[in-house]
């Protein structure tokens, strides 16, 4: 066969593959239009490489009963959800004294993702890595029964080794230790890093591991959750991963500003339940004890009301994004948002615009330090659009802002792992705690005000005077934003 014919044949095959793949996008998969067009653009401009990229990054996750729950387990959770829905409908009940304007939000979370409401929680807020990890290690040291711990990133550095050694010591003492980490996020971790922990009796699992350590077909669906549950009574949830950079020891990022909760109360059961689901999915085994899902009956002395809301590619519904939109649209006075990335879809942007046009004070704080160039300029493109509607955009200058928080009317707030981008909305496994407590909301509001003192304002004039190079970067990044 002549060379020209071979080239023609290859081009024809690639064209047919791209057409077939495009048909699959357009007619067989329920995807957001922006997400679809972004992939079609990649397939059109880089057909061969684009096809390979799609194999690793573009495929949907099989969603049907992803966690393998039995009918008994599903029925147990549904019964609790139905009980709370009835309680909320009973206007004479005072079990959950939530302002009436948030009744629909609580119901949304219950119906959408079985996010049970608990009313006896005590919360400590951490905004500094040193303070957070000192408290965590103290709680680990005090553990007597069980430690369940899960992070997206664990670095094999000083802090990572300190965590490993602390867990190893507790395993030697007979405490049940289970550690789950994400392989892509923790890519620097070698197979031998947790050898001593395993020898001491600790259990270690990897979420969506690679095939022969070389190929990972689930590289685009990562477990972004950061949790630690100790003796079933204390839970940590928020934005801090494990690494020296989270202590502000990385010169590239400087001071690391994040937000994390330490929780005692009934919601610890719900955080524990989420860990158990992820743990058994990673182990590819049946849950050995149904009673792991049962909730302790004793009440804690706290009074913060919390729902633990999770989301992931195993669901058709973007639970956390919908929760944020509902929060924004429920605002009567103000909405304060802190996020390292702001690359929302059209529905989220519309919610922000509606709030602004309605006279709501919407303030968004982002870092003025890029860790991913395309993501950074896509963020600028989106916040720039909201400047036209009156949003106040603050650029955190002290270091890197990694906090994922939203505070509405100083009454309700959410802290967790979800960034405001399509990756967190639909691709990653995420988890947030939404708190119906004016005292906690006020503390987070005050933290925002403190951070604003070390931030500069991105005014409309400043944004309009940006260079043509920045405008070009924004344009390219905006086109790619659905898949960033």
Short mmCIF file of C-alpha atoms in Angstrom, two decimals:
data_model
loop_
_atom_site.label_atom_id
_atom_site.label_comp_id
_atom_site.label_asym_id
_atom_site.label_seq_id
_atom_site.Cartn_x
_atom_site.Cartn_y
_atom_site.Cartn_z
CA UNK A 1 0.00 0.00 0.00
CA UNK A 2 1.38 3.41 -0.96
CA UNK A 3 2.28 5.93 1.74
CA UNK A 4 -0.42 8.36 0.62
CA UNK A 5 -3.07 5.68 0.89
CA UNK A 6 -1.92 4.75 4.40
CA UNK A 7 -2.18 8.37 5.54
CA UNK A 8 -5.63 8.67 3.97
CA UNK A 9 -6.75 5.46 5.71
CA UNK A 10 -5.48 6.67 9.09
CA UNK A 11 -7.16 10.05 8.68
CA UNK A 12 -10.41 8.33 7.71
CA UNK A 13 -10.30 6.02 10.74
CA UNK A 14 -9.59 8.92 13.09
CA UNK A 15 -12.41 10.92 11.51
CA UNK A 16 -14.87 8.05 11.94
CA UNK A 17 -13.81 7.59 15.58
CA UNK A 18 -14.26 11.30 16.28
CA UNK A 19 -17.66 11.36 14.59
CA UNK A 20 -18.77 8.30 16.58
CA UNK A 21 -17.50 9.84 19.80
CA UNK A 22 -19.21 13.12 18.99
CA UNK A 23 -22.49 11.32 18.37
CA UNK A 24 -22.11 9.66 21.75
CA UNK A 25 -21.63 13.07 23.36
CA UNK A 26 -24.58 14.69 21.64
CA UNK A 27 -27.19 11.97 21.75
CA UNK A 28 -26.38 9.32 24.35
CA UNK A 29 -24.84 11.12 27.34
CA UNK A 30 -26.67 13.60 29.55
CA UNK A 31 -24.01 16.26 29.78
CA UNK A 32 -23.94 20.01 30.25
CA UNK A 33 -23.83 21.79 26.89
CA UNK A 34 -20.72 23.78 27.79
CA UNK A 35 -18.92 20.62 28.88
CA UNK A 36 -19.92 18.92 25.61
CA UNK A 37 -18.74 21.78 23.41
CA UNK A 38 -15.40 21.96 25.22
CA UNK A 39 -14.76 18.28 24.47
CA UNK A 40 -15.94 18.63 20.87
CA UNK A 41 -13.46 21.46 20.41
CA UNK A 42 -10.63 19.27 21.72
CA UNK A 43 -11.65 16.36 19.46
CA UNK A 44 -11.87 18.65 16.44
CA UNK A 45 -8.55 20.48 16.87
CA UNK A 46 -6.44 17.58 18.19
CA UNK A 47 -8.26 14.46 16.95
CA UNK A 48 -5.75 11.72 17.81
CA UNK A 49 -4.45 13.15 21.08
CA UNK A 50 -7.95 14.39 21.93
CA UNK A 51 -9.34 10.87 21.65
CA UNK A 52 -6.68 9.54 24.06
CA UNK A 53 -7.34 12.42 26.45
CA UNK A 54 -11.05 11.59 26.37
CA UNK A 55 -10.35 7.94 27.28
CA UNK A 56 -8.62 9.08 30.46
CA UNK A 57 -10.52 12.26 31.31
CA UNK A 58 -13.88 12.35 29.56
CA UNK A 59 -15.72 9.14 30.34
CA UNK A 60 -18.64 9.11 32.72
CA UNK A 61 -18.56 7.06 35.89
CA UNK A 62 -20.95 4.13 36.19
CA UNK A 63 -23.47 5.44 38.68
CA UNK A 64 -25.93 2.62 39.43
CA UNK A 65 -25.54 1.69 43.12
CA UNK A 66 -21.90 2.79 43.04
CA UNK A 67 -21.37 1.96 46.71
CA UNK A 68 -23.13 -1.42 46.56
CA UNK A 69 -25.60 -0.63 49.34
CA UNK A 70 -28.02 -3.39 50.22
CA UNK A 71 -31.79 -2.85 50.28
CA UNK A 72 -31.63 -3.00 54.08
CA UNK A 73 -29.00 -0.26 54.26
CA UNK A 74 -30.82 1.99 51.80
CA UNK A 75 -34.07 1.45 53.70
CA UNK A 76 -32.41 2.30 57.01
CA UNK A 77 -31.19 5.68 55.73
CA UNK A 78 -34.43 6.46 53.89
CA UNK A 79 -36.44 5.82 57.06
CA UNK A 80 -34.36 8.40 58.92
CA UNK A 81 -34.79 10.89 56.07
CA UNK A 82 -38.58 10.39 55.98
CA UNK A 83 -38.76 10.86 59.74
CA UNK A 84 -36.97 14.20 59.53
CA UNK A 85 -39.07 15.40 56.60
CA UNK A 86 -42.19 14.77 58.68
CA UNK A 87 -40.66 16.62 61.63
CA UNK A 88 -39.89 19.63 59.44
CA UNK A 89 -43.47 19.67 58.13
CA UNK A 90 -44.83 19.68 61.67
CA UNK A 91 -44.97 23.38 62.51
CA UNK A 92 -45.59 22.55 66.18
CA UNK A 93 -42.27 20.74 66.49
CA UNK A 94 -39.33 22.63 67.96
CA UNK A 95 -36.72 19.91 67.46
CA UNK A 96 -34.98 21.85 64.69
CA UNK A 97 -35.38 25.61 65.37
CA UNK A 98 -34.24 26.79 61.94
CA UNK A 99 -35.38 30.11 60.44
CA UNK A 100 -38.31 29.34 58.14
CA UNK A 101 -36.52 30.76 55.10
CA UNK A 102 -34.09 27.81 55.28
CA UNK A 103 -36.77 25.08 55.47
CA UNK A 104 -36.55 24.56 51.70
CA UNK A 105 -32.74 24.35 51.85
CA UNK A 106 -32.85 21.67 54.56
CA UNK A 107 -35.50 19.77 52.58
CA UNK A 108 -33.40 20.04 49.40
CA UNK A 109 -30.40 18.49 51.13
CA UNK A 110 -32.51 15.74 52.70
CA UNK A 111 -34.25 14.74 49.48
CA UNK A 112 -31.28 15.23 47.19
CA UNK A 113 -28.53 13.43 49.08
CA UNK A 114 -30.00 12.07 52.35
CA UNK A 115 -28.20 14.76 54.35
CA UNK A 116 -29.65 14.18 57.82
CA UNK A 117 -29.92 17.16 60.14
CA UNK A 118 -28.41 17.00 63.62
CA UNK A 119 -28.84 19.61 66.35
CA UNK A 120 -26.34 18.83 69.12
CA UNK A 121 -23.01 19.71 67.55
CA UNK A 122 -20.09 21.68 68.93
CA UNK A 123 -17.77 23.26 66.35
CA UNK A 124 -14.25 24.65 66.54
CA UNK A 125 -13.06 26.63 63.52
CA UNK A 126 -9.45 26.43 62.35
CA UNK A 127 -7.99 28.92 59.88
CA UNK A 128 -4.30 28.17 60.43
CA UNK A 129 -2.53 24.92 59.57
CA UNK A 130 -0.30 24.79 62.65
CA UNK A 131 -3.25 25.13 65.02
CA UNK A 132 -5.38 22.64 63.08
CA UNK A 133 -2.74 19.92 62.94
CA UNK A 134 -1.68 20.40 66.57
CA UNK A 135 -5.30 19.76 67.57
CA UNK A 136 -5.59 16.79 65.20
CA UNK A 137 -2.45 15.11 66.53
CA UNK A 138 -3.59 15.65 70.09
CA UNK A 139 -6.90 13.94 69.29
CA UNK A 140 -5.09 11.11 67.50
CA UNK A 141 -2.86 10.62 70.51
CA UNK A 142 -5.95 10.43 72.76
CA UNK A 143 -7.74 7.84 70.58
CA UNK A 144 -8.59 4.57 72.33
CA UNK A 145 -10.73 2.66 69.82
CA UNK A 146 -10.64 3.72 66.18
CA UNK A 147 -9.17 6.28 63.79
CA UNK A 148 -10.60 6.67 60.29
CA UNK A 149 -8.70 9.16 58.17
CA UNK A 150 -9.04 10.25 54.55
CA UNK A 151 -7.15 12.89 52.55
CA UNK A 152 -6.88 13.86 48.92
CA UNK A 153 -3.22 14.83 49.30
CA UNK A 154 -0.69 13.30 51.67
CA UNK A 155 2.85 14.42 51.01
CA UNK A 156 5.87 12.28 52.03
CA UNK A 157 7.40 15.29 53.82
CA UNK A 158 7.79 16.27 57.46
CA UNK A 159 4.06 16.65 58.15
CA UNK A 160 3.17 13.51 56.18
CA UNK A 161 5.73 11.47 58.09
CA UNK A 162 4.51 12.90 61.37
CA UNK A 163 0.97 11.75 60.56
CA UNK A 164 2.16 8.31 59.43
CA UNK A 165 4.23 7.82 62.58
CA UNK A 166 1.40 8.95 64.86
CA UNK A 167 -1.00 6.50 63.22
CA UNK A 168 1.59 3.72 63.37
CA UNK A 169 2.02 4.27 67.12
CA UNK A 170 -1.74 4.07 67.71
CA UNK A 171 -1.95 0.87 65.64
CA UNK A 172 0.77 -0.64 67.83
CA UNK A 173 -1.34 0.27 70.86
CA UNK A 174 -4.24 -1.75 69.45
CA UNK A 175 -6.31 1.13 68.06
CA UNK A 176 -8.06 0.29 64.79
CA UNK A 177 -6.54 2.54 62.12
CA UNK A 178 -7.92 2.92 58.59
CA UNK A 179 -6.28 5.34 56.16
CA UNK A 180 -7.63 6.18 52.70
CA UNK A 181 -5.86 8.49 50.26
CA UNK A 182 -6.33 9.47 46.64
CA UNK A 183 -3.60 8.20 44.34
CA UNK A 184 -3.56 11.15 41.95
CA UNK A 185 -3.62 13.74 44.72
CA UNK A 186 -0.99 11.80 46.68
CA UNK A 187 1.10 10.92 43.63
CA UNK A 188 4.39 11.36 45.51
CA UNK A 189 3.52 8.58 47.97
CA UNK A 190 5.45 5.37 47.27
CA UNK A 191 4.22 1.87 48.04
CA UNK A 192 6.63 1.57 50.97
CA UNK A 193 5.70 4.84 52.67
CA UNK A 194 3.06 3.20 54.88
CA UNK A 195 4.93 -0.10 55.31
CA UNK A 196 5.44 0.31 59.06
CA UNK A 197 1.81 1.31 59.57
CA UNK A 198 0.63 -1.83 57.79
CA UNK A 199 3.06 -4.01 59.78
CA UNK A 200 1.66 -2.49 62.99
CA UNK A 201 -1.84 -3.61 61.99
CA UNK A 202 -3.07 -0.43 60.33
CA UNK A 203 -5.06 -0.67 57.12
CA UNK A 204 -4.26 1.53 54.11
CA UNK A 205 -6.24 1.81 50.88
CA UNK A 206 -5.93 3.86 47.71
CA UNK A 207 -8.94 5.44 45.99
CA UNK A 208 -9.15 4.60 42.25
CA UNK A 209 -5.58 3.26 41.97
CA UNK A 210 -3.72 3.07 38.67
CA UNK A 211 -3.47 -0.03 36.54
CA UNK A 212 0.07 -1.40 37.02
CA UNK A 213 0.95 2.05 38.46
CA UNK A 214 1.08 3.40 34.90
CA UNK A 215 -2.45 3.83 33.56
CA UNK A 216 -5.37 5.35 35.42
CA UNK A 217 -8.69 5.39 33.57
CA UNK A 218 -10.33 7.25 36.45
CA UNK A 219 -7.76 10.04 36.63
CA UNK A 220 -10.52 12.61 36.18
CA UNK A 221 -12.71 11.34 39.06
CA UNK A 222 -10.81 11.88 42.25
CA UNK A 223 -11.73 11.69 45.93
CA UNK A 224 -11.19 15.26 47.07
CA UNK A 225 -12.54 14.73 50.60
CA UNK A 226 -10.52 15.49 53.74
CA UNK A 227 -11.89 13.73 56.81
CA UNK A 228 -10.74 12.33 60.11
CA UNK A 229 -13.04 10.57 62.58
CA UNK A 230 -11.69 9.58 65.99
CA UNK A 231 -13.44 7.08 68.26
CA UNK A 232 -16.71 7.93 66.52
CA UNK A 233 -17.02 11.11 68.61
CA UNK A 234 -14.73 13.70 66.95
CA UNK A 235 -14.59 14.59 63.26
CA UNK A 236 -12.48 16.93 61.17
CA UNK A 237 -13.73 18.28 57.83
CA UNK A 238 -12.53 21.12 55.63
CA UNK A 239 -9.90 22.24 53.15
CA UNK A 240 -6.53 21.31 54.70
CA UNK A 241 -4.63 18.41 53.13
CA UNK A 242 -1.46 16.90 54.62
CA UNK A 243 1.80 18.51 53.53
CA UNK A 244 4.32 21.10 54.60
CA UNK A 245 2.79 23.65 52.22
CA UNK A 246 -0.37 23.60 54.37
CA UNK A 247 1.78 24.89 57.22
CA UNK A 248 2.98 27.78 55.06
CA UNK A 249 6.41 26.21 54.53
CA UNK A 250 6.40 26.28 50.72
CA UNK A 251 8.08 29.41 49.33
CA UNK A 252 5.95 29.26 46.18
CA UNK A 253 2.68 29.68 48.09
CA UNK A 254 3.81 31.40 51.27
CA UNK A 255 1.26 31.56 54.08
CA UNK A 256 -1.52 29.01 53.55
CA UNK A 257 -4.98 30.29 54.47
CA UNK A 258 -7.59 27.55 54.79
CA UNK A 259 -10.68 26.72 56.84
CA UNK A 260 -11.41 23.49 58.72
CA UNK A 261 -13.97 22.32 61.30
CA UNK A 262 -13.49 20.13 64.35
CA UNK A 263 -16.91 18.73 65.24
CA UNK A 264 -18.32 16.85 68.21
CA UNK A 265 -21.93 15.74 68.07
CA UNK A 266 -24.38 13.66 66.08
CA UNK A 267 -23.10 14.83 62.70
CA UNK A 268 -19.91 12.85 63.39
CA UNK A 269 -22.03 9.77 62.65
CA UNK A 270 -22.87 11.15 59.22
CA UNK A 271 -19.24 11.97 58.43
CA UNK A 272 -18.27 8.48 59.60
CA UNK A 273 -20.91 6.97 57.34
CA UNK A 274 -19.45 8.75 54.32
CA UNK A 275 -15.96 7.49 55.16
CA UNK A 276 -17.25 3.92 55.50
CA UNK A 277 -18.83 4.08 52.04
CA UNK A 278 -15.60 5.36 50.45
CA UNK A 279 -13.51 2.86 52.40
CA UNK A 280 -15.44 -0.21 51.31
CA UNK A 281 -15.65 1.02 47.73
CA UNK A 282 -11.84 1.30 47.69
CA UNK A 283 -11.43 -2.18 49.22
CA UNK A 284 -13.88 -3.70 46.71
CA UNK A 285 -15.46 -5.78 49.44
CA UNK A 286 -18.79 -6.10 51.18
CA UNK A 287 -19.25 -4.10 54.35
CA UNK A 288 -18.43 -6.45 57.17
CA UNK A 289 -20.74 -4.87 59.72
CA UNK A 290 -24.11 -3.35 58.94
CA UNK A 291 -24.11 -1.75 62.38
CA UNK A 292 -21.37 0.61 61.21
CA UNK A 293 -24.23 2.67 59.79
CA UNK A 294 -26.22 2.83 62.99
CA UNK A 295 -26.19 6.13 64.83
CA UNK A 296 -25.34 6.55 68.51
CA UNK A 297 -28.31 7.69 70.56
CA UNK A 298 -26.62 9.76 73.26
CA UNK A 299 -26.81 13.51 72.77
CA UNK A 300 -23.87 15.88 72.82
CA UNK A 301 -23.87 19.18 74.70
CA UNK A 302 -23.45 21.37 71.60
CA UNK A 303 -26.28 23.27 69.92
CA UNK A 304 -25.11 23.84 66.32
CA UNK A 305 -27.37 22.34 63.64
CA UNK A 306 -25.48 20.66 60.79
CA UNK A 307 -26.15 18.77 57.59
CA UNK A 308 -23.30 16.82 55.99
CA UNK A 309 -23.79 17.13 52.23
CA UNK A 310 -21.75 15.05 49.81
CA UNK A 311 -21.56 14.98 46.05
CA UNK A 312 -19.73 13.08 43.34
CA UNK A 313 -19.71 11.68 39.81
CA UNK A 314 -21.69 8.67 41.05
CA UNK A 315 -24.78 10.89 41.04
CA UNK A 316 -26.68 12.54 38.20
CA UNK A 317 -27.41 15.49 40.52
CA UNK A 318 -24.81 18.09 41.46
CA UNK A 319 -25.85 18.20 45.10
CA UNK A 320 -23.34 20.67 46.47
CA UNK A 321 -23.66 23.08 43.57
CA UNK A 322 -27.44 23.10 44.00
CA UNK A 323 -27.01 23.72 47.72
CA UNK A 324 -24.80 26.76 47.02
CA UNK A 325 -27.28 28.13 44.48
CA UNK A 326 -30.15 27.71 46.95
CA UNK A 327 -28.08 29.48 49.60
CA UNK A 328 -27.32 32.42 47.31
CA UNK A 329 -30.94 32.79 46.25
CA UNK A 330 -32.13 32.65 49.88
CA UNK A 331 -29.98 35.64 50.89
CA UNK A 332 -31.72 38.79 52.11
CA UNK A 333 -28.65 40.91 52.87
CA UNK A 334 -25.26 39.49 51.91
CA UNK A 335 -23.28 36.53 50.60
CA UNK A 336 -19.57 36.12 51.36
CA UNK A 337 -17.63 33.49 49.40
CA UNK A 338 -14.03 32.35 49.74
CA UNK A 339 -12.69 29.96 47.11
CA UNK A 340 -9.32 29.24 45.49
CA UNK A 341 -11.00 28.81 42.09
CA UNK A 342 -14.12 30.48 40.73
CA UNK A 343 -15.09 28.81 37.44
CA UNK A 344 -18.80 28.09 37.83
CA UNK A 345 -21.27 27.01 35.17
CA UNK A 346 -24.07 29.17 33.74
CA UNK A 347 -26.62 28.21 36.42
CA UNK A 348 -24.30 29.29 39.25
CA UNK A 349 -23.40 32.52 37.45
CA UNK A 350 -27.10 33.27 36.92
CA UNK A 351 -27.76 32.80 40.65
CA UNK A 352 -25.01 35.30 41.45
CA UNK A 353 -26.36 37.79 38.90
CA UNK A 354 -29.92 37.46 40.24
CA UNK A 355 -28.69 38.10 43.79
CA UNK A 356 -26.71 41.14 42.71
CA UNK A 357 -29.56 42.63 40.68
CA UNK A 358 -31.80 42.07 43.70
CA UNK A 359 -29.54 44.28 45.81
CA UNK A 360 -27.65 41.54 47.69
CA UNK A 361 -24.10 42.39 48.77
CA UNK A 362 -22.10 39.62 47.08
CA UNK A 363 -18.40 39.51 47.93
CA UNK A 364 -16.02 36.91 46.52
CA UNK A 365 -12.45 36.44 47.75
CA UNK A 366 -9.92 34.56 45.60
CA UNK A 367 -6.13 34.18 45.85
CA UNK A 368 -3.94 36.58 43.88
CA UNK A 369 -1.45 33.76 43.41
CA UNK A 370 -1.96 31.14 40.67
CA UNK A 371 -1.26 27.46 41.31
CA UNK A 372 -2.71 26.46 37.92
CA UNK A 373 -2.38 29.16 35.19
CA UNK A 374 -5.45 28.21 33.11
CA UNK A 375 -7.56 27.94 36.26
CA UNK A 376 -6.31 31.30 37.53
CA UNK A 377 -7.19 33.18 34.33
CA UNK A 378 -10.52 31.39 33.97
CA UNK A 379 -11.29 32.59 37.50
CA UNK A 380 -10.48 36.16 36.49
CA UNK A 381 -12.76 35.86 33.47
CA UNK A 382 -15.72 34.79 35.61
CA UNK A 383 -15.30 37.25 38.48
CA UNK A 384 -14.77 39.96 35.86
CA UNK A 385 -18.21 39.24 34.47
CA UNK A 386 -19.77 39.72 37.92
CA UNK A 387 -18.05 43.09 38.37
CA UNK A 388 -20.48 44.49 35.80
CA UNK A 389 -23.35 43.49 38.11
CA UNK A 390 -21.85 45.08 41.22
CA UNK A 391 -19.99 42.20 42.89
CA UNK A 392 -17.08 43.06 45.16
CA UNK A 393 -14.03 40.97 44.25
CA UNK A 394 -11.15 40.71 46.72
CA UNK A 395 -7.69 39.35 45.90
CA UNK A 396 -6.02 37.68 48.89
CA UNK A 397 -2.41 38.91 49.02
CA UNK A 398 -0.91 37.38 52.17
CA UNK A 399 -0.26 33.97 50.62
CA UNK A 400 -2.48 31.35 49.06
CA UNK A 401 -6.21 31.26 49.88
CA UNK A 402 -7.51 27.67 49.81
CA UNK A 403 -10.62 28.08 52.01
CA UNK A 404 -13.95 26.83 50.64
CA UNK A 405 -16.58 28.77 52.56
CA UNK A 406 -19.86 30.57 52.00
CA UNK A 407 -21.66 32.70 54.59
CA UNK A 408 -25.19 34.02 54.05
CA UNK A 409 -26.75 36.83 56.10
CA UNK A 410 -24.50 35.89 59.05
CA UNK A 411 -27.02 33.10 59.77
CA UNK A 412 -25.94 30.03 57.84
CA UNK A 413 -22.57 28.91 56.47
CA UNK A 414 -20.86 26.03 54.74
CA UNK A 415 -17.28 24.77 55.02
CA UNK A 416 -15.87 21.77 53.20
CA UNK A 417 -13.92 20.55 50.22
CA UNK A 418 -15.90 21.86 47.23
CA UNK A 419 -14.31 24.43 44.98
CA UNK A 420 -16.53 26.53 42.75
CA UNK A 421 -15.70 24.86 39.45
CA UNK A 422 -16.99 22.10 37.20
CA UNK A 423 -14.46 19.64 38.58
CA UNK A 424 -15.89 19.90 42.07
CA UNK A 425 -19.47 20.19 40.81
CA UNK A 426 -19.51 17.01 38.76
CA UNK A 427 -16.17 15.15 38.61
CA UNK A 428 -14.74 14.89 42.12
CA UNK A 429 -16.08 13.28 45.28
CA UNK A 430 -16.67 16.19 47.68
CA UNK A 431 -18.18 16.84 51.10
CA UNK A 432 -19.30 19.97 52.98
CA UNK A 433 -20.81 20.73 56.36
CA UNK A 434 -23.61 23.30 56.23
CA UNK A 435 -24.19 24.92 59.61
CA UNK A 436 -27.40 26.63 60.75
CA UNK A 437 -25.88 28.60 63.62
CA UNK A 438 -25.60 32.39 63.78
CA UNK A 439 -22.60 32.25 66.11
CA UNK A 440 -20.56 30.05 63.74
CA UNK A 441 -21.71 32.07 60.72
CA UNK A 442 -20.64 35.27 62.51
CA UNK A 443 -17.19 33.81 63.24
CA UNK A 444 -16.71 32.89 59.58
CA UNK A 445 -18.01 36.32 58.53
CA UNK A 446 -15.44 37.94 60.85
CA UNK A 447 -12.67 35.77 59.37
CA UNK A 448 -13.66 37.06 55.94
CA UNK A 449 -13.41 40.64 57.21
CA UNK A 450 -9.98 39.93 58.71
CA UNK A 451 -8.77 38.43 55.43
CA UNK A 452 -10.05 41.47 53.54
CA UNK A 453 -7.49 43.56 55.45
CA UNK A 454 -4.70 41.68 53.63
CA UNK A 455 -6.49 41.71 50.28
CA UNK A 456 -6.68 44.15 47.40
CA UNK A 457 -9.86 44.94 45.51
CA UNK A 458 -10.27 44.03 41.87
CA UNK A 459 -12.31 47.03 40.79
CA UNK A 460 -14.15 47.30 37.49
CA UNK A 461 -11.68 49.99 36.36
CA UNK A 462 -8.69 47.83 37.26
CA UNK A 463 -10.20 44.88 35.44
CA UNK A 464 -11.02 46.86 32.31
CA UNK A 465 -7.44 48.17 32.14
CA UNK A 466 -5.86 44.70 32.09
CA UNK A 467 -3.39 44.03 29.26
CA UNK A 468 -4.28 42.34 25.98
CA UNK A 469 -2.10 39.39 27.00
CA UNK A 470 -4.28 38.81 30.08
CA UNK A 471 -7.41 39.17 27.94
CA UNK A 472 -6.03 36.51 25.56
CA UNK A 473 -5.24 34.16 28.47
CA UNK A 474 -8.74 34.69 29.85
CA UNK A 475 -10.33 33.95 26.46
CA UNK A 476 -8.53 30.63 26.05
CA UNK A 477 -9.14 29.66 29.66
CA UNK A 478 -12.84 30.54 29.44
CA UNK A 479 -13.28 28.17 26.49
CA UNK A 480 -11.63 25.37 28.47
CA UNK A 481 -13.34 26.20 31.77
CA UNK A 482 -16.03 23.43 31.57
CA UNK A 483 -13.29 20.78 31.76
CA UNK A 484 -10.66 22.50 33.92
#
